[in-house]
PDB file of C-alpha atoms in Angstrom:
ATOM      1  CA  MET A  27       7.633 -35.398  16.399  1.00 59.00           C
ATOM      2  CA  PRO A  28       7.526 -37.225  19.778  1.00 68.00           C
ATOM      3  CA  PRO A  29       3.930 -37.948  20.890  1.00 68.00           C
ATOM      4  CA  GLN A  30       4.397 -36.046  24.151  1.00 66.00           C
ATOM      5  CA  PHE A  31       4.608 -32.827  22.166  1.00 68.00           C
ATOM      6  CA  ASN A  32       1.337 -31.326  21.056  1.00 71.00           C
ATOM      7  CA  PHE A  33       1.488 -28.001  19.249  1.00 76.00           C
ATOM      8  CA  ASN A  34      -1.753 -26.138  18.845  1.00 83.00           C
ATOM      9  CA  TRP A  35      -1.223 -23.758  15.953  1.00 88.00           C
ATOM     10  CA  GLU A  36      -3.603 -20.806  15.887  1.00 92.00           C
ATOM     11  CA  SER A  37      -4.265 -19.198  12.535  1.00 94.00           C
ATOM     12  CA  VAL A  38      -4.438 -15.406  12.871  1.00 95.00           C
ATOM     13  CA  ALA A  39      -4.490 -14.404   9.201  1.00 96.00           C
ATOM     14  CA  SER A  40      -6.351 -14.985   5.963  1.00 94.00           C
ATOM     15  CA  HIS A  41      -5.732 -14.104   2.344  1.00 93.00           C
ATOM     16  CA  THR A  42      -7.668 -12.323  -0.366  1.00 93.00           C
ATOM     17  CA  PRO A  43      -8.433 -14.033  -3.685  1.00 93.00           C
ATOM     18  CA  GLN A  44      -5.510 -12.056  -5.147  1.00 92.00           C
ATOM     19  CA  GLY A  45      -3.088 -13.612  -2.649  1.00 91.00           C
ATOM     20  CA  ALA A  46      -2.519 -10.798  -0.148  1.00 93.00           C
ATOM     21  CA  TRP A  47      -2.327 -12.008   3.452  1.00 94.00           C
ATOM     22  CA  PHE A  48      -3.645  -9.820   6.266  1.00 95.00           C
ATOM     23  CA  PRO A  49      -3.961 -10.473  10.016  1.00 95.00           C
ATOM     24  CA  ASN A  50      -7.453 -11.017  11.324  1.00 95.00           C
ATOM     25  CA  GLN A  51      -9.077  -8.136  13.162  1.00 94.00           C
ATOM     26  CA  GLU A  52      -9.573 -10.235  16.291  1.00 94.00           C
ATOM     27  CA  PHE A  53      -5.822 -10.815  16.443  1.00 95.00           C
ATOM     28  CA  LEU A  54      -5.020  -7.108  16.000  1.00 94.00           C
ATOM     29  CA  GLU A  55      -7.491  -6.063  18.695  1.00 95.00           C
ATOM     30  CA  ASN A  56      -6.259  -8.642  21.208  1.00 95.00           C
ATOM     31  CA  ILE A  57      -2.599  -8.900  20.310  1.00 91.00           C
ATOM     32  CA  ASP A  58      -1.439  -8.922  23.939  1.00 94.00           C
ATOM     33  CA  ASN A  59      -3.166 -12.274  24.339  1.00 93.00           C
ATOM     34  CA  TYR A  60      -0.813 -13.784  21.773  1.00 92.00           C
ATOM     35  CA  LYS A  61       2.523 -12.655  23.175  1.00 89.00           C
ATOM     36  CA  TYR A  62       3.383 -15.727  25.217  1.00 91.00           C
ATOM     37  CA  ASN A  63       3.100 -19.511  24.895  1.00 88.00           C
ATOM     38  CA  LYS A  64       1.396 -19.388  21.517  1.00 89.00           C
ATOM     39  CA  PHE A  65       2.150 -21.060  18.189  1.00 91.00           C
ATOM     40  CA  ILE A  66       0.840 -18.599  15.644  1.00 93.00           C
ATOM     41  CA  ASN A  67       0.259 -19.159  11.951  1.00 94.00           C
ATOM     42  CA  ILE A  68       0.531 -15.721  10.319  1.00 94.00           C
ATOM     43  CA  GLY A  69      -0.010 -16.938   6.754  1.00 92.00           C
ATOM     44  CA  MET A  70       2.002 -18.473   3.948  1.00 90.00           C
ATOM     45  CA  TYR A  71       3.186 -15.194   2.379  1.00 88.00           C
ATOM     46  CA  PRO A  72       2.648 -12.475   4.982  1.00 89.00           C
ATOM     47  CA  HIS A  73       3.750  -8.973   4.144  1.00 87.00           C
ATOM     48  CA  TYR A  74       2.226  -6.765   6.799  1.00 94.00           C
ATOM     49  CA  LEU A  75       3.715  -3.529   5.531  1.00 95.00           C
ATOM     50  CA  PHE A  76       1.033  -1.462   7.257  1.00 95.00           C
ATOM     51  CA  LEU A  77       2.188  -2.853  10.613  1.00 94.00           C
ATOM     52  CA  PHE A  78       5.965  -2.598  10.324  1.00 94.00           C
ATOM     53  CA  LYS A  79       6.322   0.547   8.194  1.00 94.00           C
ATOM     54  CA  SER A  80       6.810   2.630  11.341  1.00 94.00           C
ATOM     55  CA  ILE A  81       9.919   0.630  12.343  1.00 96.00           C
ATOM     56  CA  VAL A  82      11.611   0.421   8.935  1.00 95.00           C
ATOM     57  CA  GLY A  83      14.340   2.754  10.219  1.00 94.00           C
ATOM     58  CA  HIS A  84      15.045   0.352  13.073  1.00 96.00           C
ATOM     59  CA  ILE A  85      15.044  -2.596  10.675  1.00 94.00           C
ATOM     60  CA  LYS A  86      17.577  -0.867   8.412  1.00 93.00           C
ATOM     61  CA  LYS A  87      19.951  -0.367  11.338  1.00 93.00           C
ATOM     62  CA  ASN A  88      19.804  -4.030  12.322  1.00 94.00           C
ATOM     63  CA  LEU A  89      19.365  -5.869   9.019  1.00 91.00           C
ATOM     64  CA  LEU A  90      22.912  -5.564   7.720  1.00 94.00           C
ATOM     65  CA  PHE A  91      24.565  -7.165   4.711  1.00 96.00           C
ATOM     66  CA  LYS A  92      27.724  -9.226   4.933  1.00 95.00           C
ATOM     67  CA  ASN A  93      30.854  -7.095   4.878  1.00 96.00           C
ATOM     68  CA  GLN A  94      32.174  -8.603   1.647  1.00 95.00           C
ATOM     69  CA  THR A  95      28.856  -7.949  -0.117  1.00 96.00           C
ATOM     70  CA  GLN A  96      28.564  -4.369   1.099  1.00 97.00           C
ATOM     71  CA  ASP A  97      32.216  -3.690   0.272  1.00 96.00           C
ATOM     72  CA  LEU A  98      31.742  -4.916  -3.297  1.00 96.00           C
ATOM     73  CA  VAL A  99      28.615  -2.772  -3.745  1.00 97.00           C
ATOM     74  CA  ASP A 100      30.397   0.275  -2.325  1.00 97.00           C
ATOM     75  CA  LYS A 101      33.237  -0.303  -4.785  1.00 95.00           C
ATOM     76  CA  CYS A 102      30.759  -0.524  -7.674  1.00 95.00           C
ATOM     77  CA  LEU A 103      29.144   2.775  -6.689  1.00 96.00           C
ATOM     78  CA  ALA A 104      32.550   4.417  -6.397  1.00 95.00           C
ATOM     79  CA  GLU A 105      33.492   3.186  -9.891  1.00 93.00           C
ATOM     80  CA  LEU A 106      30.265   4.601 -11.287  1.00 93.00           C
ATOM     81  CA  ARG A 107      30.950   7.978  -9.705  1.00 92.00           C
ATOM     82  CA  GLU A 108      34.383   8.055 -11.330  1.00 90.00           C
ATOM     83  CA  GLU A 109      32.918   6.893 -14.649  1.00 87.00           C
ATOM     84  CA  THR A 110      30.767  10.013 -14.950  1.00 79.00           C
ATOM     85  CA  SER A 111      33.904  12.160 -15.174  1.00 69.00           C
ATOM     86  CA  SER A 112      32.189  15.211 -13.757  1.00 76.00           C
ATOM     87  CA  ASP A 113      31.906  17.134 -10.529  1.00 86.00           C
ATOM     88  CA  LYS A 114      28.188  16.421 -10.284  1.00 90.00           C
ATOM     89  CA  GLU A 115      26.664  14.633  -7.312  1.00 94.00           C
ATOM     90  CA  ILE A 116      25.443  11.227  -8.475  1.00 96.00           C
ATOM     91  CA  ILE A 117      21.923  10.256  -7.427  1.00 97.00           C
ATOM     92  CA  PHE A 118      21.566   6.481  -7.607  1.00 98.00           C
ATOM     93  CA  VAL A 119      18.125   5.038  -8.327  1.00 98.00           C
ATOM     94  CA  GLY A 120      17.745   1.298  -7.801  1.00 98.00           C
ATOM     95  CA  VAL A 121      15.547  -0.491 -10.335  1.00 98.00           C
ATOM     96  CA  HIS A 122      14.101  -3.940  -9.728  1.00 98.00           C
ATOM     97  CA  CYS A 123      12.269  -5.744 -12.523  1.00 98.00           C
ATOM     98  CA  ARG A 124      10.563  -8.996 -11.468  1.00 97.00           C
ATOM     99  CA  ARG A 125       9.569 -11.273 -14.333  1.00 96.00           C
ATOM    100  CA  THR A 126       9.979 -15.025 -15.103  1.00 95.00           C
ATOM    101  CA  ASP A 127       7.439 -17.055 -13.063  1.00 93.00           C
ATOM    102  CA  TYR A 128       5.760 -13.961 -11.607  1.00 94.00           C
ATOM    103  CA  GLY A 129       3.827 -13.466 -14.827  1.00 93.00           C
ATOM    104  CA  TRP A 130       1.962 -16.729 -14.212  1.00 95.00           C
ATOM    105  CA  HIS A 131       1.456 -15.758 -10.565  1.00 93.00           C
ATOM    106  CA  MET A 132      -0.152 -12.419 -11.454  1.00 93.00           C
ATOM    107  CA  GLU A 133      -2.287 -13.874 -14.233  1.00 94.00           C
ATOM    108  CA  SER A 134      -3.615 -16.777 -12.167  1.00 94.00           C
ATOM    109  CA  LEU A 135      -4.458 -14.744  -9.058  1.00 91.00           C
ATOM    110  CA  ALA A 136      -5.575 -11.388 -10.420  1.00 93.00           C
ATOM    111  CA  GLY A 137      -5.728 -11.568 -14.203  1.00 94.00           C
ATOM    112  CA  ALA A 138      -2.829  -9.107 -14.299  1.00 94.00           C
ATOM    113  CA  THR A 139       0.108  -8.880 -16.693  1.00 95.00           C
ATOM    114  CA  LEU A 140       3.752  -7.886 -16.443  1.00 96.00           C
ATOM    115  CA  VAL A 141       4.678  -4.296 -17.258  1.00 97.00           C
ATOM    116  CA  ASP A 142       6.713  -3.525 -20.368  1.00 97.00           C
ATOM    117  CA  HIS A 143       9.425  -0.942 -21.035  1.00 97.00           C
ATOM    118  CA  THR A 144       6.927   1.955 -21.065  1.00 97.00           C
ATOM    119  CA  TYR A 145       6.581   1.763 -17.279  1.00 98.00           C
ATOM    120  CA  PHE A 146      10.326   2.157 -16.822  1.00 98.00           C
ATOM    121  CA  ASP A 147      10.576   4.875 -19.491  1.00 98.00           C
ATOM    122  CA  LYS A 148       8.008   6.936 -17.548  1.00 98.00           C
ATOM    123  CA  ALA A 149       9.629   6.261 -14.177  1.00 98.00           C
ATOM    124  CA  PHE A 150      13.057   7.249 -15.517  1.00 98.00           C
ATOM    125  CA  ASP A 151      11.686  10.523 -16.859  1.00 98.00           C
ATOM    126  CA  ILE A 152      10.129  11.338 -13.484  1.00 98.00           C
ATOM    127  CA  TYR A 153      13.409  10.899 -11.646  1.00 98.00           C
ATOM    128  CA  ARG A 154      15.358  12.816 -14.281  1.00 98.00           C
ATOM    129  CA  SER A 155      12.968  15.744 -13.954  1.00 98.00           C
ATOM    130  CA  ARG A 156      13.246  15.638 -10.162  1.00 97.00           C
ATOM    131  CA  TYR A 157      16.987  15.330  -9.715  1.00 97.00           C
ATOM    132  CA  ASN A 158      18.961  16.146 -12.881  1.00 97.00           C
ATOM    133  CA  THR A 159      20.367  19.639 -12.411  1.00 95.00           C
ATOM    134  CA  ASP A 160      23.571  21.538 -13.113  1.00 94.00           C
ATOM    135  CA  SER A 161      25.043  19.953  -9.994  1.00 94.00           C
ATOM    136  CA  ARG A 162      23.339  16.548  -9.854  1.00 95.00           C
ATOM    137  CA  GLN A 163      22.937  13.585 -12.193  1.00 95.00           C
ATOM    138  CA  VAL A 164      20.738  10.507 -11.935  1.00 97.00           C
ATOM    139  CA  VAL A 165      22.154   7.043 -12.619  1.00 97.00           C
ATOM    140  CA  PHE A 166      19.811   4.052 -12.658  1.00 98.00           C
ATOM    141  CA  LEU A 167      21.056   0.668 -11.408  1.00 98.00           C
ATOM    142  CA  ALA A 168      18.911  -2.175 -12.725  1.00 98.00           C
ATOM    143  CA  VAL A 169      18.694  -5.755 -11.466  1.00 98.00           C
ATOM    144  CA  SER A 170      16.272  -8.506 -12.449  1.00 97.00           C
ATOM    145  CA  ASP A 171      15.560 -12.215 -12.562  1.00 96.00           C
ATOM    146  CA  ASP A 172      15.413 -11.786 -16.361  1.00 96.00           C
ATOM    147  CA  GLN A 173      18.719 -10.242 -17.402  1.00 95.00           C
ATOM    148  CA  PRO A 174      18.253 -10.531 -21.185  1.00 96.00           C
ATOM    149  CA  TRP A 175      14.925  -8.687 -20.968  1.00 97.00           C
ATOM    150  CA  ILE A 176      16.187  -5.692 -19.015  1.00 97.00           C
ATOM    151  CA  LYS A 177      19.287  -5.365 -21.189  1.00 97.00           C
ATOM    152  CA  GLU A 178      17.175  -5.422 -24.339  1.00 97.00           C
ATOM    153  CA  ASN A 179      14.473  -3.081 -23.057  1.00 98.00           C
ATOM    154  CA  LEU A 180      16.357  -0.716 -20.743  1.00 98.00           C
ATOM    155  CA  GLY A 181      19.768  -0.682 -22.435  1.00 96.00           C
ATOM    156  CA  LYS A 182      18.713   2.111 -24.785  1.00 97.00           C
ATOM    157  CA  HIS A 183      18.986   4.597 -21.909  1.00 98.00           C
ATOM    158  CA  SER A 184      22.471   6.059 -21.542  1.00 96.00           C
ATOM    159  CA  ASP A 185      22.009   6.619 -17.806  1.00 96.00           C
ATOM    160  CA  VAL A 186      21.083   2.996 -17.012  1.00 98.00           C
ATOM    161  CA  ARG A 187      23.650   0.547 -15.666  1.00 97.00           C
ATOM    162  CA  PHE A 188      23.150  -3.123 -14.871  1.00 97.00           C
ATOM    163  CA  GLY A 189      24.074  -4.813 -11.621  1.00 95.00           C
ATOM    164  CA  LEU A 190      25.141  -7.959 -13.453  1.00 94.00           C
ATOM    165  CA  ASP A 191      27.943  -6.064 -15.188  1.00 94.00           C
ATOM    166  CA  PHE A 192      29.506  -5.386 -11.784  1.00 91.00           C
ATOM    167  CA  SER A 193      28.821  -8.737 -10.133  1.00 91.00           C
ATOM    168  CA  GLN A 194      29.659 -11.127 -12.974  1.00 88.00           C
ATOM    169  CA  GLY A 195      32.822 -13.043 -12.206  1.00 89.00           C
ATOM    170  CA  LYS A 196      32.943 -11.562  -8.701  1.00 90.00           C
ATOM    171  CA  VAL A 197      29.837 -13.034  -7.083  1.00 90.00           C
ATOM    172  CA  GLU A 198      28.879 -16.707  -7.017  1.00 91.00           C
ATOM    173  CA  ASP A 199      25.474 -17.583  -8.426  1.00 89.00           C
ATOM    174  CA  GLY A 200      24.134 -18.508  -5.014  1.00 91.00           C
ATOM    175  CA  GLN A 201      25.172 -15.129  -3.608  1.00 93.00           C
ATOM    176  CA  MET A 202      23.722 -13.081  -6.473  1.00 95.00           C
ATOM    177  CA  PRO A 203      20.372 -12.296  -4.771  1.00 95.00           C
ATOM    178  CA  GLY A 204      22.235 -10.892  -1.783  1.00 96.00           C
ATOM    179  CA  PHE A 205      24.357  -8.686  -4.016  1.00 96.00           C
ATOM    180  CA  ASP A 206      21.317  -7.445  -5.945  1.00 97.00           C
ATOM    181  CA  LEU A 207      19.385  -6.612  -2.788  1.00 98.00           C
ATOM    182  CA  CYS A 208      22.405  -4.862  -1.270  1.00 98.00           C
ATOM    183  CA  LEU A 209      22.803  -2.820  -4.451  1.00 98.00           C
ATOM    184  CA  LEU A 210      19.153  -1.739  -4.345  1.00 98.00           C
ATOM    185  CA  ALA A 211      19.374  -0.941  -0.632  1.00 98.00           C
ATOM    186  CA  SER A 212      22.475   1.218  -1.197  1.00 98.00           C
ATOM    187  CA  CYS A 213      20.723   3.521  -3.663  1.00 98.00           C
ATOM    188  CA  ASP A 214      19.145   6.879  -2.879  1.00 98.00           C
ATOM    189  CA  HIS A 215      15.738   6.206  -4.464  1.00 98.00           C
ATOM    190  CA  SER A 216      13.912   3.280  -6.032  1.00 98.00           C
ATOM    191  CA  ILE A 217      11.754   1.893  -8.824  1.00 98.00           C
ATOM    192  CA  HIS A 218      10.210  -1.532  -8.465  1.00 98.00           C
ATOM    193  CA  THR A 219       7.519  -3.540 -10.177  1.00 97.00           C
ATOM    194  CA  TYR A 220       5.978  -6.196  -7.901  1.00 93.00           C
ATOM    195  CA  GLY A 221       7.010  -8.885  -5.460  1.00 92.00           C
ATOM    196  CA  THR A 222       8.608  -8.642  -2.042  1.00 93.00           C
ATOM    197  CA  PHE A 223      12.240  -8.602  -3.249  1.00 96.00           C
ATOM    198  CA  GLY A 224      11.861  -5.269  -5.010  1.00 96.00           C
ATOM    199  CA  MET A 225       9.677  -3.926  -2.230  1.00 96.00           C
ATOM    200  CA  TRP A 226      12.354  -4.672   0.365  1.00 96.00           C
ATOM    201  CA  GLY A 227      14.984  -3.092  -1.853  1.00 97.00           C
ATOM    202  CA  SER A 228      12.899   0.083  -1.862  1.00 97.00           C
ATOM    203  CA  LEU A 229      12.226  -0.030   1.875  1.00 97.00           C
ATOM    204  CA  LEU A 230      15.891  -0.525   2.771  1.00 97.00           C
ATOM    205  CA  ALA A 231      17.002   2.244   0.419  1.00 97.00           C
ATOM    206  CA  GLY A 232      14.515   4.774   1.747  1.00 94.00           C
ATOM    207  CA  GLY A 233      14.022   7.919  -0.293  1.00 96.00           C
ATOM    208  CA  ASP A 234      11.444   8.206  -3.036  1.00 97.00           C
ATOM    209  CA  VAL A 235       9.759   5.113  -4.465  1.00 97.00           C
ATOM    210  CA  ILE A 236       7.917   4.515  -7.741  1.00 98.00           C
ATOM    211  CA  ALA A 237       5.811   1.356  -8.011  1.00 97.00           C
ATOM    212  CA  THR A 238       3.148  -0.037 -10.323  1.00 95.00           C
ATOM    213  CA  THR A 239      -0.622  -0.129 -10.254  1.00 93.00           C
ATOM    214  CA  GLY A 240      -3.230  -0.908 -12.884  1.00 92.00           C
ATOM    215  CA  THR A 241      -1.575  -4.119 -14.063  1.00 93.00           C
ATOM    216  CA  THR A 242      -4.985  -5.825 -14.254  1.00 92.00           C
ATOM    217  CA  GLY A 243      -5.978  -3.364 -16.979  1.00 90.00           C
ATOM    218  CA  LYS A 244      -9.343  -2.816 -15.274  1.00 88.00           C
ATOM    219  CA  GLU A 245     -10.739   0.076 -13.261  1.00 79.00           C
ATOM    220  CA  GLU A 246     -11.701  -1.738 -10.057  1.00 79.00           C
ATOM    221  CA  ALA A 247      -9.696  -4.971 -10.217  1.00 84.00           C
ATOM    222  CA  THR A 248      -6.658  -5.102  -7.911  1.00 90.00           C
ATOM    223  CA  THR A 249      -3.560  -7.193  -7.359  1.00 93.00           C
ATOM    224  CA  GLU A 250      -2.079  -8.271  -4.044  1.00 93.00           C
ATOM    225  CA  GLU A 251       0.438  -5.425  -4.347  1.00 94.00           C
ATOM    226  CA  ASP A 252      -2.374  -2.896  -4.778  1.00 93.00           C
ATOM    227  CA  GLN A 253      -4.022  -4.218  -1.624  1.00 93.00           C
ATOM    228  CA  ILE A 254      -0.789  -4.118   0.376  1.00 94.00           C
ATOM    229  CA  TYR A 255      -0.054  -0.565  -0.792  1.00 93.00           C
ATOM    230  CA  ARG A 256      -3.547   0.691   0.026  1.00 92.00           C
ATOM    231  CA  ARG A 257      -3.378  -0.720   3.533  1.00 93.00           C
ATOM    232  CA  ALA A 258       0.073   0.758   4.156  1.00 94.00           C
ATOM    233  CA  ALA A 259      -0.408   4.218   2.543  1.00 92.00           C
ATOM    234  CA  MET A 260       3.347   4.787   2.295  1.00 93.00           C
ATOM    235  CA  GLU A 261       4.741   8.304   2.278  1.00 88.00           C
ATOM    236  CA  ASN A 262       7.043   9.334  -0.584  1.00 91.00           C
ATOM    237  CA  TRP A 263       5.663   6.541  -2.788  1.00 95.00           C
ATOM    238  CA  VAL A 264       4.227   7.310  -6.219  1.00 95.00           C
ATOM    239  CA  TYR A 265       2.361   4.778  -8.337  1.00 96.00           C
ATOM    240  CA  LEU A 266       2.249   4.640 -12.110  1.00 97.00           C
ATOM    241  CA  ASP A 267      -1.068   3.525 -13.562  1.00 95.00           C
ATOM    242  CA  VAL A 268      -0.061   1.373 -16.527  1.00 95.00           C
ATOM    243  CA  ARG A 269      -3.532   0.570 -17.907  1.00 93.00           C
ATOM    244  CA  ASP A 270      -2.909   2.892 -20.852  1.00 93.00           C
ATOM    245  CA  LYS A 271       0.654   2.368 -22.067  1.00 92.00           C
ATOM    246  CA  GLU A 272       0.425   5.453 -24.262  1.00 93.00           C
ATOM    247  CA  ASN A 273      -0.586   7.657 -21.345  1.00 94.00           C
ATOM    248  CA  ILE A 274       0.870   6.320 -18.103  1.00 96.00           C
ATOM    249  CA  GLN A 275      -0.224   8.522 -15.212  1.00 94.00           C
ATOM    250  CA  GLU A 276       1.135   9.247 -11.750  1.00 93.00           C
ATOM    251  CA  VAL A 277      -1.468   8.397  -9.118  1.00 90.00           C
ATOM    252  CA  THR A 278      -1.734   8.250  -5.362  1.00 80.00           C
ATOM    253  CA  ILE A 279      -3.319   5.350  -3.525  1.00 74.00           C
ATOM    254  CA  SER A 280      -5.745   6.293  -0.791  1.00 70.00           C
ATOM    255  CA  PRO A 281      -5.370   4.567   2.589  1.00 69.00           C
ATOM    256  CA  SER A 282      -7.694   1.629   3.154  1.00 68.00           C
ATOM    257  CA  THR A 283      -8.352  -0.642   6.100  1.00 60.00           C
ATOM    258  CA  SER A 284     -10.081  -3.133   3.842  1.00 59.00           C
ATOM    259  CA  ALA A 285      -8.396  -6.283   2.583  1.00 54.00           C
ATOM    260  CA  THR A 286      -9.847  -5.803  -0.908  1.00 54.00           C
TER     261      THR A 286
END
């Protein structure tokens, strides 16, 4: 950088030990002072859901997918509707399962572990009980960064379909994340595990959302997702406490202004 340029970056955020970034209170209380002529460091992995949740509708109208991606997803959904061979309205539920390197991330930051198939089994049953009727039928559309795992663990369900089966041979590897996110965003409701990819799929889809909590296996210990969810207090979101795999419970997360 030329010596005549001197950028004074101001840090306005900090992170919890579990990795959740939140803006500092001084910044929030004096935000007008930061609107102009400022270089602001908002954190390495900011996800200020509690701040932008009120404008998600506006974001959805302006954050659009490429035409060829949306057209392919629309075609996939149309094929699935025809595949059911019935007059029922199809309710699509997007399912995102984050795995691979995220297991190390959760373990190192919060002592948490990845969920297994029991989380999805419970979430599927909840949506079936909500929306399967004489005139409606739920179809789950699953995507993941670990395709073999979801096929092995979720393939036993007759109402589960996999995004890869519709994108393989049609979408280049480098474009696959865009297709997966578009597929999630085009669904009516959502199930996600952890990470911002699945969270954005749920936000862009709207509707009901089921997410995880209790992945640390301990009563008071939290993950960065738990902290983000508590701060945001999202409506229409239900959390499944996975500490007891034999008795997974639906819970609500109370609003919190704390970063812990």
